[in-house]
Coordinates of C-alpha atoms in Angstrom, one line a residue:
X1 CA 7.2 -17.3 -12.2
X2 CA 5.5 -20.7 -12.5
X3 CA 2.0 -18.4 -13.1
X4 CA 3.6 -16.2 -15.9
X5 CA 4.6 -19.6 -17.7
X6 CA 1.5 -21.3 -17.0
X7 CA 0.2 -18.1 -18.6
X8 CA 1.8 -18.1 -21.5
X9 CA 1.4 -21.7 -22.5
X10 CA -2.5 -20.8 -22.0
X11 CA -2.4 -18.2 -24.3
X12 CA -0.3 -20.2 -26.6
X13 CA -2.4 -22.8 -26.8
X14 CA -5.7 -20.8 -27.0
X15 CA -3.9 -19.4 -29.8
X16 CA -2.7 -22.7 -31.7
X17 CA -6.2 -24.1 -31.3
X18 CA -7.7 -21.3 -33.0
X19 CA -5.1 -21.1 -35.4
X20 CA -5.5 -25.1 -36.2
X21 CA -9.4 -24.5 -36.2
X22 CA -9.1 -21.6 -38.5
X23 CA -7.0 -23.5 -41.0
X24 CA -8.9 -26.9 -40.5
X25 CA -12.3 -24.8 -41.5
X26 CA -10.6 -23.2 -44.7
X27 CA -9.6 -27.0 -45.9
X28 CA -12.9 -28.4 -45.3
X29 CA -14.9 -25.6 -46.8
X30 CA -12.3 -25.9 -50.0
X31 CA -13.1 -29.9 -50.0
X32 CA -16.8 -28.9 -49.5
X33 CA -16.6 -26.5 -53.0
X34 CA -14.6 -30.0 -54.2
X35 CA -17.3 -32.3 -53.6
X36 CA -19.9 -29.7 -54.6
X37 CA -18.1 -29.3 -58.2
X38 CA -17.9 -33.1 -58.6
X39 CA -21.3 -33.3 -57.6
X40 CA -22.7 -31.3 -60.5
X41 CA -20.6 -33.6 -62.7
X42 CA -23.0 -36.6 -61.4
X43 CA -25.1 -36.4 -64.9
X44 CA -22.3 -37.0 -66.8
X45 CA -20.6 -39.9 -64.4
X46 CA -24.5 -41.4 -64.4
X47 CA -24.9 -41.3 -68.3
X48 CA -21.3 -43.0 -68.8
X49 CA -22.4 -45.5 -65.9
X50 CA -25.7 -46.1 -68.1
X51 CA -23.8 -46.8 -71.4
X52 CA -21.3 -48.8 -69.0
X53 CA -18.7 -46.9 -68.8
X54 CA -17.0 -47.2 -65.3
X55 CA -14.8 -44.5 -65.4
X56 CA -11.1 -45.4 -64.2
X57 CA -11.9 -48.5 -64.1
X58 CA -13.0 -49.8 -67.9
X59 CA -11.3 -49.0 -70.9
X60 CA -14.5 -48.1 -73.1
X61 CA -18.7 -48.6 -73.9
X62 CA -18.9 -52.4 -73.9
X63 CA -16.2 -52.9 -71.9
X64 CA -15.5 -55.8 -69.7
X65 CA -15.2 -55.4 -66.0
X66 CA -11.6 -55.8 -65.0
X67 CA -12.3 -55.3 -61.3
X68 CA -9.4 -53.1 -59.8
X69 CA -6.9 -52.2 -62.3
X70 CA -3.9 -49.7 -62.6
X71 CA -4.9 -46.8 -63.7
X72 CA -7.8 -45.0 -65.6
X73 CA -9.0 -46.8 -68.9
X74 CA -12.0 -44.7 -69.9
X75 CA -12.8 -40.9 -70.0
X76 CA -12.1 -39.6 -66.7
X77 CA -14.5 -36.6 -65.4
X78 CA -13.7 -36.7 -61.5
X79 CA -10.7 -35.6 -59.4
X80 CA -8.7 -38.8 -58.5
X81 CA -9.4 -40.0 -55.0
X82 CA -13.0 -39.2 -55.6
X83 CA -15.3 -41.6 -55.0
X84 CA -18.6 -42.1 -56.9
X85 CA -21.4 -44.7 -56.1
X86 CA -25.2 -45.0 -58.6
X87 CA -28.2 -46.2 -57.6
X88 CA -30.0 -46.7 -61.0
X89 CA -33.8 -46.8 -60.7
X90 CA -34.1 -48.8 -63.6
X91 CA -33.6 -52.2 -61.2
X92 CA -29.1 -52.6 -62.7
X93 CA -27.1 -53.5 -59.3
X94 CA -25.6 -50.7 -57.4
X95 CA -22.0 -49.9 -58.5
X96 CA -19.6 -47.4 -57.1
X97 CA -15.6 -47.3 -57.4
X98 CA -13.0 -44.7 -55.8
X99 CA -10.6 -43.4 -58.7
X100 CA -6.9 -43.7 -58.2
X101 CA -3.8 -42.2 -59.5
X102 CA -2.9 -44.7 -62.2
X103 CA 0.4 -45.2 -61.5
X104 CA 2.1 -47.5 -59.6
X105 CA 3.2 -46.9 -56.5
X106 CA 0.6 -44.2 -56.3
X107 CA -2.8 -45.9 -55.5
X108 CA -5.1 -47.6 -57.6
X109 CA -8.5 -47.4 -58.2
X110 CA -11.3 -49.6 -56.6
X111 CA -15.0 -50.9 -56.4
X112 CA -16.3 -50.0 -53.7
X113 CA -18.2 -53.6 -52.2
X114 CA -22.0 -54.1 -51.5
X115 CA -21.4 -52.9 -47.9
X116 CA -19.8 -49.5 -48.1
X117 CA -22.0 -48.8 -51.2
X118 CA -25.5 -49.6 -48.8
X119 CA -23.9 -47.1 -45.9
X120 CA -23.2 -44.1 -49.0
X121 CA -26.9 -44.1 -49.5
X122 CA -28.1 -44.1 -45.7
X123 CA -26.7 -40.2 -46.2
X124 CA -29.5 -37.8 -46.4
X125 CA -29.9 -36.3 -50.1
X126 CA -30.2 -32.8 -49.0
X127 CA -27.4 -31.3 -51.5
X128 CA -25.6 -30.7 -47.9
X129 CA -21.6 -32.4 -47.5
X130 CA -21.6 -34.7 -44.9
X131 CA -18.5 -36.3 -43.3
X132 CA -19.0 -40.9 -43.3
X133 CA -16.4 -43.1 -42.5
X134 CA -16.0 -46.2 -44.8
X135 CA -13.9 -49.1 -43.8
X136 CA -11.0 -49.6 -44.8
X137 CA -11.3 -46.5 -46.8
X138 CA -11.2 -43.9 -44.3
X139 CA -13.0 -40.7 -44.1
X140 CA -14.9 -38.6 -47.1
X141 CA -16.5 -35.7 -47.2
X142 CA -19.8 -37.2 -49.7
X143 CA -23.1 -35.4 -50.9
X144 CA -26.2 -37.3 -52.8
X145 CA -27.8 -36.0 -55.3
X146 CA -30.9 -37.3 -57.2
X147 CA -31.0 -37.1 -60.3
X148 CA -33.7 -37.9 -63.7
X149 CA -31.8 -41.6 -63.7
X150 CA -30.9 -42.3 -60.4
X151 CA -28.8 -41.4 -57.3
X152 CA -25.4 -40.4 -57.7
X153 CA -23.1 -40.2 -54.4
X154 CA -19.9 -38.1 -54.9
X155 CA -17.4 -37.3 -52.5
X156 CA -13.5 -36.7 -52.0
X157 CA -11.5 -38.0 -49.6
X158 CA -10.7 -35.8 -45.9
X159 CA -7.5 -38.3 -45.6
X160 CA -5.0 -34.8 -47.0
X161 CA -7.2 -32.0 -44.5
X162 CA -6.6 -34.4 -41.6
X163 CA -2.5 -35.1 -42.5
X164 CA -2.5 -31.2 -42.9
X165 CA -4.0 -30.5 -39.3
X166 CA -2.4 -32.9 -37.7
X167 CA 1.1 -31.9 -38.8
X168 CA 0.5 -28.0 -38.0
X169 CA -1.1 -29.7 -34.1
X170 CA 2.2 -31.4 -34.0
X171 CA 4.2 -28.3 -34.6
X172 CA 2.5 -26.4 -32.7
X173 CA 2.7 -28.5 -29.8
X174 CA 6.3 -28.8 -30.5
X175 CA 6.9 -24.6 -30.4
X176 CA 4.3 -24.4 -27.8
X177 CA 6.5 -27.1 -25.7
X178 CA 10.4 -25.3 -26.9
X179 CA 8.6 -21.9 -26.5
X180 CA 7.2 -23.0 -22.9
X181 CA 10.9 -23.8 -21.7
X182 CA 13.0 -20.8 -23.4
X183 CA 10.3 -18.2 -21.2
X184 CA 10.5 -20.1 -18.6
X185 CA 14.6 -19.9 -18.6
X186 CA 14.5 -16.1 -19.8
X187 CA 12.2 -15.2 -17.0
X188 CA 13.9 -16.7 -14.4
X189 CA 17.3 -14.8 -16.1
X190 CA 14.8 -11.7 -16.1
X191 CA 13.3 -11.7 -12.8
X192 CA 16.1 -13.3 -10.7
X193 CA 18.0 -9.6 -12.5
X194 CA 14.9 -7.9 -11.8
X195 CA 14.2 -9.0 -7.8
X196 CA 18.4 -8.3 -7.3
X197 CA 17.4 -4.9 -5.8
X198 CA 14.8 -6.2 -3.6
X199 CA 16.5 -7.9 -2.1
X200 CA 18.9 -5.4 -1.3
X201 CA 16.2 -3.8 0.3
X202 CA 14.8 -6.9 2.0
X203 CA 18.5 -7.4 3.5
X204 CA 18.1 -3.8 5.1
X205 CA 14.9 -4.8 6.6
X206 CA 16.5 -8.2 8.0
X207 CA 19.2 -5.7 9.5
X208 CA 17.2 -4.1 11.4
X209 CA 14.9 -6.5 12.1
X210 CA 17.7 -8.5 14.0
X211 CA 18.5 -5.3 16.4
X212 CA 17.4 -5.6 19.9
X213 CA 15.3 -2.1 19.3
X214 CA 13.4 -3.2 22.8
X215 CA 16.7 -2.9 24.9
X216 CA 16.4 1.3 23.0
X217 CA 19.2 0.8 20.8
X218 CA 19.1 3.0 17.8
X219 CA 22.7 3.1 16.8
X220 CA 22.5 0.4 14.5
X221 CA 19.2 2.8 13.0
X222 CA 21.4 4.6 11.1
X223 CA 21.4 2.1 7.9
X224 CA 19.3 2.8 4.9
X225 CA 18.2 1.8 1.5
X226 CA 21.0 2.9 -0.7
X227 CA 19.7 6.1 -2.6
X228 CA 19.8 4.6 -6.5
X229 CA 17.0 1.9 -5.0
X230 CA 14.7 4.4 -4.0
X231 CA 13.9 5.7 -7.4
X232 CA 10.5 6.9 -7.2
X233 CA 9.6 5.8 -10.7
X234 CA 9.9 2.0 -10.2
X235 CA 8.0 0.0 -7.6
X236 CA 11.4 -1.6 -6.4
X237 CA 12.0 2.1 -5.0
X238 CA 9.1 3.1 -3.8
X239 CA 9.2 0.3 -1.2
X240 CA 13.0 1.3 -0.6
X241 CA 11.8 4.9 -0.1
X242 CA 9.2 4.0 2.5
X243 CA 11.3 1.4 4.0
X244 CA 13.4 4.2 4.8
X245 CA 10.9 6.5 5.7
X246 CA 9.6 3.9 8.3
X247 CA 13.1 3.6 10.0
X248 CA 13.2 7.4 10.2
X249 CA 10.3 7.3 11.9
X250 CA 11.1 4.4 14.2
X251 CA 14.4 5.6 14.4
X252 CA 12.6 9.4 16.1
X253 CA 10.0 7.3 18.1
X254 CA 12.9 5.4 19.6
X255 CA 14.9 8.2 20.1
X256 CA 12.1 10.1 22.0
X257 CA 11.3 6.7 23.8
X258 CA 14.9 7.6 25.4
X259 CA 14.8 10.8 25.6
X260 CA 11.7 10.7 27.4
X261 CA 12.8 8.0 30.0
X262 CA 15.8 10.0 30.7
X263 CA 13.4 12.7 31.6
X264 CA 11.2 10.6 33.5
X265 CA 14.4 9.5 35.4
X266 CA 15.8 12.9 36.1
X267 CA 12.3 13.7 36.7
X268 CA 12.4 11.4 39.6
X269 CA 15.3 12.0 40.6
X270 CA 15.1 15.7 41.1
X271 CA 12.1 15.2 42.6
X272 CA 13.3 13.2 45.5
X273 CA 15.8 15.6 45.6
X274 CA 13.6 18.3 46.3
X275 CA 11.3 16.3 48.5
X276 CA 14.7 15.3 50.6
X277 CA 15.7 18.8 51.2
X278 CA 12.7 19.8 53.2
X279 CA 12.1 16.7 54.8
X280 CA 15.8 16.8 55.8
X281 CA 15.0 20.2 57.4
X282 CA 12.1 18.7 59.2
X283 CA 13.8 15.9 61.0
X284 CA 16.4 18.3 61.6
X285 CA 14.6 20.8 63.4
X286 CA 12.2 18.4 65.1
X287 CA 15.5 16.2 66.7
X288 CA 16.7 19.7 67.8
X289 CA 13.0 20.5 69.9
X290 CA 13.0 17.1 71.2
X291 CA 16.5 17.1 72.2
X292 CA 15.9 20.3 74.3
X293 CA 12.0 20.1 75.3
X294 CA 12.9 22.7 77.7
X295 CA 13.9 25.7 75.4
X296 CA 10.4 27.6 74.1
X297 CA 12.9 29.9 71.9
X298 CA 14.7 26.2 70.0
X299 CA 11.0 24.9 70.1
X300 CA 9.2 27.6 68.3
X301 CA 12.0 28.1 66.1
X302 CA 11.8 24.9 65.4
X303 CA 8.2 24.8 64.7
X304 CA 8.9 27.7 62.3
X305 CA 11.2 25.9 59.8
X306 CA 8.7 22.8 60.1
X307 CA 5.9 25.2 59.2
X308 CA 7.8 27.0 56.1
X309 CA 9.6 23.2 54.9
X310 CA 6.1 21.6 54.9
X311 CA 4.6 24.6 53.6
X312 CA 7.4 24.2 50.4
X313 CA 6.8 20.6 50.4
X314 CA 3.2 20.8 49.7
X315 CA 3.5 23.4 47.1
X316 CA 6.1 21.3 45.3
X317 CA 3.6 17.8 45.8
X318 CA 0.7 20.5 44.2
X319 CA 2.6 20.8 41.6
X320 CA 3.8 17.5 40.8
X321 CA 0.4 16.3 40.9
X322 CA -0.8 19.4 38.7
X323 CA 1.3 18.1 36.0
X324 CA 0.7 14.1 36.8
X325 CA -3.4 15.3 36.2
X326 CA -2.7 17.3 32.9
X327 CA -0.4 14.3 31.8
X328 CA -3.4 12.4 32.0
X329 CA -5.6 14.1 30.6
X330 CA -8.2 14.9 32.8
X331 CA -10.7 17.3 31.7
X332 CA -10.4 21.1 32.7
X333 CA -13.2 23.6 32.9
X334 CA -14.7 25.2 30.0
X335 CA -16.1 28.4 30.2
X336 CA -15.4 32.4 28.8
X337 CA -12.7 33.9 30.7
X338 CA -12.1 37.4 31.4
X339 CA -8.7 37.5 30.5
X340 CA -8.4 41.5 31.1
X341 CA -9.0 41.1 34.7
X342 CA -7.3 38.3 35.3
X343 CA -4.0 40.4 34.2
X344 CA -5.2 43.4 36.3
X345 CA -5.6 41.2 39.6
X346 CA -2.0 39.1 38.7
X347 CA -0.3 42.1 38.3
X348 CA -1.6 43.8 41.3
X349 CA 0.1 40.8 43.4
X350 CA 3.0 40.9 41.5
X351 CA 3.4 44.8 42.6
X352 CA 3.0 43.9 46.1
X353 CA 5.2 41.1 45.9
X354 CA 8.1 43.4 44.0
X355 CA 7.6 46.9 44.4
X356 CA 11.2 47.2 43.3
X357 CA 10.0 46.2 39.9
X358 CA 8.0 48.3 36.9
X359 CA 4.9 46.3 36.3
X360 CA 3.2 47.8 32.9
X361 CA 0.0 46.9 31.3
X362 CA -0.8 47.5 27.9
X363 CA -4.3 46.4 27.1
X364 CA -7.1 46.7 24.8
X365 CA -9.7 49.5 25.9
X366 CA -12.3 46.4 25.7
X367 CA -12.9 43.3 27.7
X368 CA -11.0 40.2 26.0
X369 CA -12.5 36.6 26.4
X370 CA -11.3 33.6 25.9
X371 CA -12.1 30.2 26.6
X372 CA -11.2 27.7 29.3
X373 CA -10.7 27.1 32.7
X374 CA -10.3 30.0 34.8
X375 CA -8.6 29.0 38.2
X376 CA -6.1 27.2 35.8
X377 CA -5.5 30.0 33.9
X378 CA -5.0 32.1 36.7
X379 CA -2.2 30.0 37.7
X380 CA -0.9 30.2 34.6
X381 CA -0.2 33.9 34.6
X382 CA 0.7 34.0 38.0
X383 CA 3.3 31.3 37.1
X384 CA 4.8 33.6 34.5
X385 CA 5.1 36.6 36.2
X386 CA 6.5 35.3 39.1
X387 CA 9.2 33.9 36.4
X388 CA 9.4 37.4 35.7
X389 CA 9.5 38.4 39.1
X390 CA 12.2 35.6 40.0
X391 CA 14.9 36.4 37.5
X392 CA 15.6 40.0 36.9
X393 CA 17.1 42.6 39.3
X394 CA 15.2 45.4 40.8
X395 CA 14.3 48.0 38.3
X396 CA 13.6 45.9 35.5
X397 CA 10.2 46.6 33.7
X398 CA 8.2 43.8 32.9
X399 CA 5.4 44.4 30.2
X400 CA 1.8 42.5 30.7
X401 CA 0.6 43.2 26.9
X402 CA -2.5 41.3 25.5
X403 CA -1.6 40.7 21.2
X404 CA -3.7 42.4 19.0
X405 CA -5.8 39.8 17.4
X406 CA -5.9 40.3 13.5
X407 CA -8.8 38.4 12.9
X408 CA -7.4 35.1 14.4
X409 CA -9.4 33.0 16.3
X410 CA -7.1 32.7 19.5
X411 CA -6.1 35.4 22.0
X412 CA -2.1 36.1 23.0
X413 CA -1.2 37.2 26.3
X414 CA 2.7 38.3 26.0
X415 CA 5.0 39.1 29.2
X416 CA 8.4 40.6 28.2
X417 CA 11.0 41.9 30.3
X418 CA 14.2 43.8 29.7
X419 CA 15.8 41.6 32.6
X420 CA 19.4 39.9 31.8
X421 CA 17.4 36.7 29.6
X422 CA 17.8 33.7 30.0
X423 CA 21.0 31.4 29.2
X424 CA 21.4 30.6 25.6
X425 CA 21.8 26.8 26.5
X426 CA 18.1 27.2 28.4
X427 CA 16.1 28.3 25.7
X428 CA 15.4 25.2 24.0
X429 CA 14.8 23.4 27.4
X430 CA 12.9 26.4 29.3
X431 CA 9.3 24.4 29.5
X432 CA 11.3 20.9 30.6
X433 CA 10.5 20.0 34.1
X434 CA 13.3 20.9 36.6
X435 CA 15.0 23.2 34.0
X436 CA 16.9 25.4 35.6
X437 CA 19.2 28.4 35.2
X438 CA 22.1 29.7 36.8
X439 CA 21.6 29.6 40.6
X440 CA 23.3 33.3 39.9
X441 CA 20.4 34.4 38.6
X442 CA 17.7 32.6 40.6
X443 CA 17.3 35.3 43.8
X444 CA 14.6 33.1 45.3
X445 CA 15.6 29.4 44.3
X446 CA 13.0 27.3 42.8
X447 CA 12.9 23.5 41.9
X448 CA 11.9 24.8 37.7
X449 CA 8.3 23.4 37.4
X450 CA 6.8 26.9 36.9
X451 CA 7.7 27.3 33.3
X452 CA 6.7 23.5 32.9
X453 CA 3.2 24.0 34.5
X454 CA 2.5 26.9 32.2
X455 CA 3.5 24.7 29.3
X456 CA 0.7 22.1 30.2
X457 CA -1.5 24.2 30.9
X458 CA -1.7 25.7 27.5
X459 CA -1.9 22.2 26.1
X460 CA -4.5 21.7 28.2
X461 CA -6.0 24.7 26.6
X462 CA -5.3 23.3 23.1
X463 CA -3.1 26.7 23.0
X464 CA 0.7 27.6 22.1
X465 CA 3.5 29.0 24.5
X466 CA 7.2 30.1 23.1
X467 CA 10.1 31.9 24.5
X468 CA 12.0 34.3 23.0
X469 CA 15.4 35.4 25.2
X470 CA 18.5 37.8 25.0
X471 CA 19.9 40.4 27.0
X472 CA 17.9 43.0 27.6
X473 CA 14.6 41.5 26.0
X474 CA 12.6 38.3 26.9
X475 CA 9.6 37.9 25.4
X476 CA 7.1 34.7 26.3
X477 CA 4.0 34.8 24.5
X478 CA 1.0 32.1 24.9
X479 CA -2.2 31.8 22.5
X480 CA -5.3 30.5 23.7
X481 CA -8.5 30.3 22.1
X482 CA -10.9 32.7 21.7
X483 CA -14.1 32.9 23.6
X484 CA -17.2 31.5 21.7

């Protein structure tokens, strides 16, 4: 605020001096045309001086000097104030006089001395104005002319341009001061009205700045900028529309923050579960062989369920760490893929696995390609159609289809099956870890990574995966780039 009024007193006063410039060059080029006129009177004011005649100051030809009188005796040619001064090369003493009003009370007219007569002829006779100060005369504005007879020195007084600039400097440092003060009190009415709604918005921001959003609390979140300050238009509302924009956005991050951490929590804690369950089996089995050491049929039972838990345990540690490499990122194989006979040798296990089931292909008459890691992929497919496999009763037909590609540059595999679906409240949750449906329709069990795996897999693969579910039709479909 202190800028803008800084500002305007700059331009203000740029202004007033140019103005008082302007107006003290018009004055002084009218006294210059002034002093020019009486100037080509000199002739005249020299002849009268010659037949001595001072005019102004004697009252005819002959006359006797009276010094300083009160007003003009003889024929006056010269604007009063002016001031006149001859040098007569004829050898008479120098004489020069400054003509007054007359009257009394209004200035008289007066000889100039010896003095201020020698400094009006140390000016330049150039027919030029020049500006002399005489003492205790003040300033003039003189020329010098030579003429057939003598010098003449006219000149009129700069005494009235001076009053008339320094009246209009004195005014206009008076406005320029009044002016100063009333912008400086309407801005502050003006901006203090204009800066209310930011800081309505800069309240909102304080709000939330004071929440503990490190502790994951986004309850208090859900305040905004009110609407009528985020009027795209003014500046005011754009910030009030980003600022909410940002707390949208920190208000999802924080939200997935959580949501994420619940996951990892469940995440741990159904995999201790699952870990537990065959361990538990293990100690079981192995306190019932050592308890009787002398029963071969406990012993190799025993070492039975210890062979079948451990083999469950390492497939379920495979696959955690599966997913804990894809989580980071580690870099897969790269490489054309025959996808074609990757679904011909999956489905061939699946049939021996479930020869209660209808396994159909439907594939192109040509090879298909695509690109990425083959042994991975493989898994992939195996993991959805043992999904397949898992959770529809004998009978069901289950459809290994590869998409026809319309130009696209990715390849989709689709698996559909005309099993019972899955619930509606899984569909949306079908490629979380542990997500599981209802034990009812799980035949075999599982600990729900499969789906899971399949999902990071085709991240991996920079590829898409999406479920489509109802009674009587499932559909999962996964893209996956084309072969280069």
């Amino acid at each position: 605020m202190a800028a803008a009024v800084l500002l305007v007193a700059a331009v203000a006063i740029c202004i007033a001096a140019a103005t008082t410039f302007g107006v003290r060059g018009y004055l002084l080029d009218r006294l210059d045309d002034q002093v020019q006129r009486s100037a080509e009177r000199s002739d005249n004011d020299l002849a009268l001086y010659q037949q001595g005649i001072v005019p102004g100051l004697t009252a005819g030809p002959g006359g006797d000097d009276g010094g300083q009188v009160d007003g003009p005796r003889g024929p006056r040619i010269q604007d009063l104030g002016s001031l006149t001064a001859f040098l007569d090369v004829s050898g008479r003493p120098d004489f020069g006089w400054v003509l007054g009003q007359g009257r009394a009370g209004q200035g008289e007219s007066r000889q100039l001395d010896d003095d201020a007569i020698a400094s009006l002829f140390d000016v330049p006779a150039d027919g030029r104005t020049h500006r002399i100060d005489i003492d205790g005369l003040g300033s003039y504005l003189v020329v010098v002319t030579d003429l057939a007879g003598g010098t003449v020195v006219s000149g009129l007084p700069t005494s009235e341009v001076d009053a008339v600039v320094g009246t209009l400097v004195r005014w206009e440092a008076a406005l320029i001061a009044v002016g100063g003060v009333v912008a400086l009190g309407v801005g502050l009415v003006v901006v203090r009205r204009q800066l209310r709604p930011l800081r309505e918005v800069a309240a909102t921001a304080h709000e939330v700045a004071a929440l503990p959003l490190g502790a994951g609390d986004v309850e208090g979140l859900s305040g905004r900028v009110p609407m009528h300050l985020c009027d795209a238009t003014t500046e005011v509302g754009q910030v009030g529309a980003a600022l909410n924009t940002l707390l949208a956005h920190v208000e999802s991050s924080l939200r997935a923050r959580h949501r994420s951490e619940q996951q990892v929590r469940q995440f741990v804690a159904d995999a201790s579960h699952e870990l537990r369950t065959p361990l538990a089996t293990i100690a079981g089995y192995t306190e019932l062989a050592r308890r009787h050491p002398e029963d071969a049929t406990a012993a190799a039972t025993a070492l039975t369920k210890v062979a079948e838990e451990s083999t469950r345990m390492t497939a379920l540690v495979e696959d955690l760490l599966l997913l804990a490499r894809l989580d980071a990122g580690r870099p897969l194989a790269h490489g054309p893929v025959d996808l074609t006979r990757l679904l011909l040798e999956a489905t061939e296990d699946a049939r021996v696995l479930a020869p209660t089931h209808h396994w159909r292909l439907d594939l192109p008459s040509e090879s298909v390609e695509v690109t990425g890691d083959e042994q991975r992929l493989h898994q992939l497919v195996t993991n959805l159609l043992t999904n397949a496999r898992k959770y529809t009763p004998p009978g069901s037909t289950v459809t290994v289809a590869i998409a026809a590609d319309e130009g696209r540059r990715c390849r989709t595999l689709v698996v559909a099956d005309d099993g019972p679906g899955f619930p509606p409240e899984l569909v949306d949750h079908a490629f979380e870890r542990f997500a599981r449906g209802d034990a009812s329709r799980n035949r075999e069990g599982g600990v729900g990574l499969g789906l899971a795996i399949v999902a990071a897999i085709v991240a991996a693969h920079g590829g898409t995966v999406s479920l489509s579910s109802a009674p009587g039709r499932t559909v999962l479909e996964v893209s996956l780039p084309r072969s280069e």
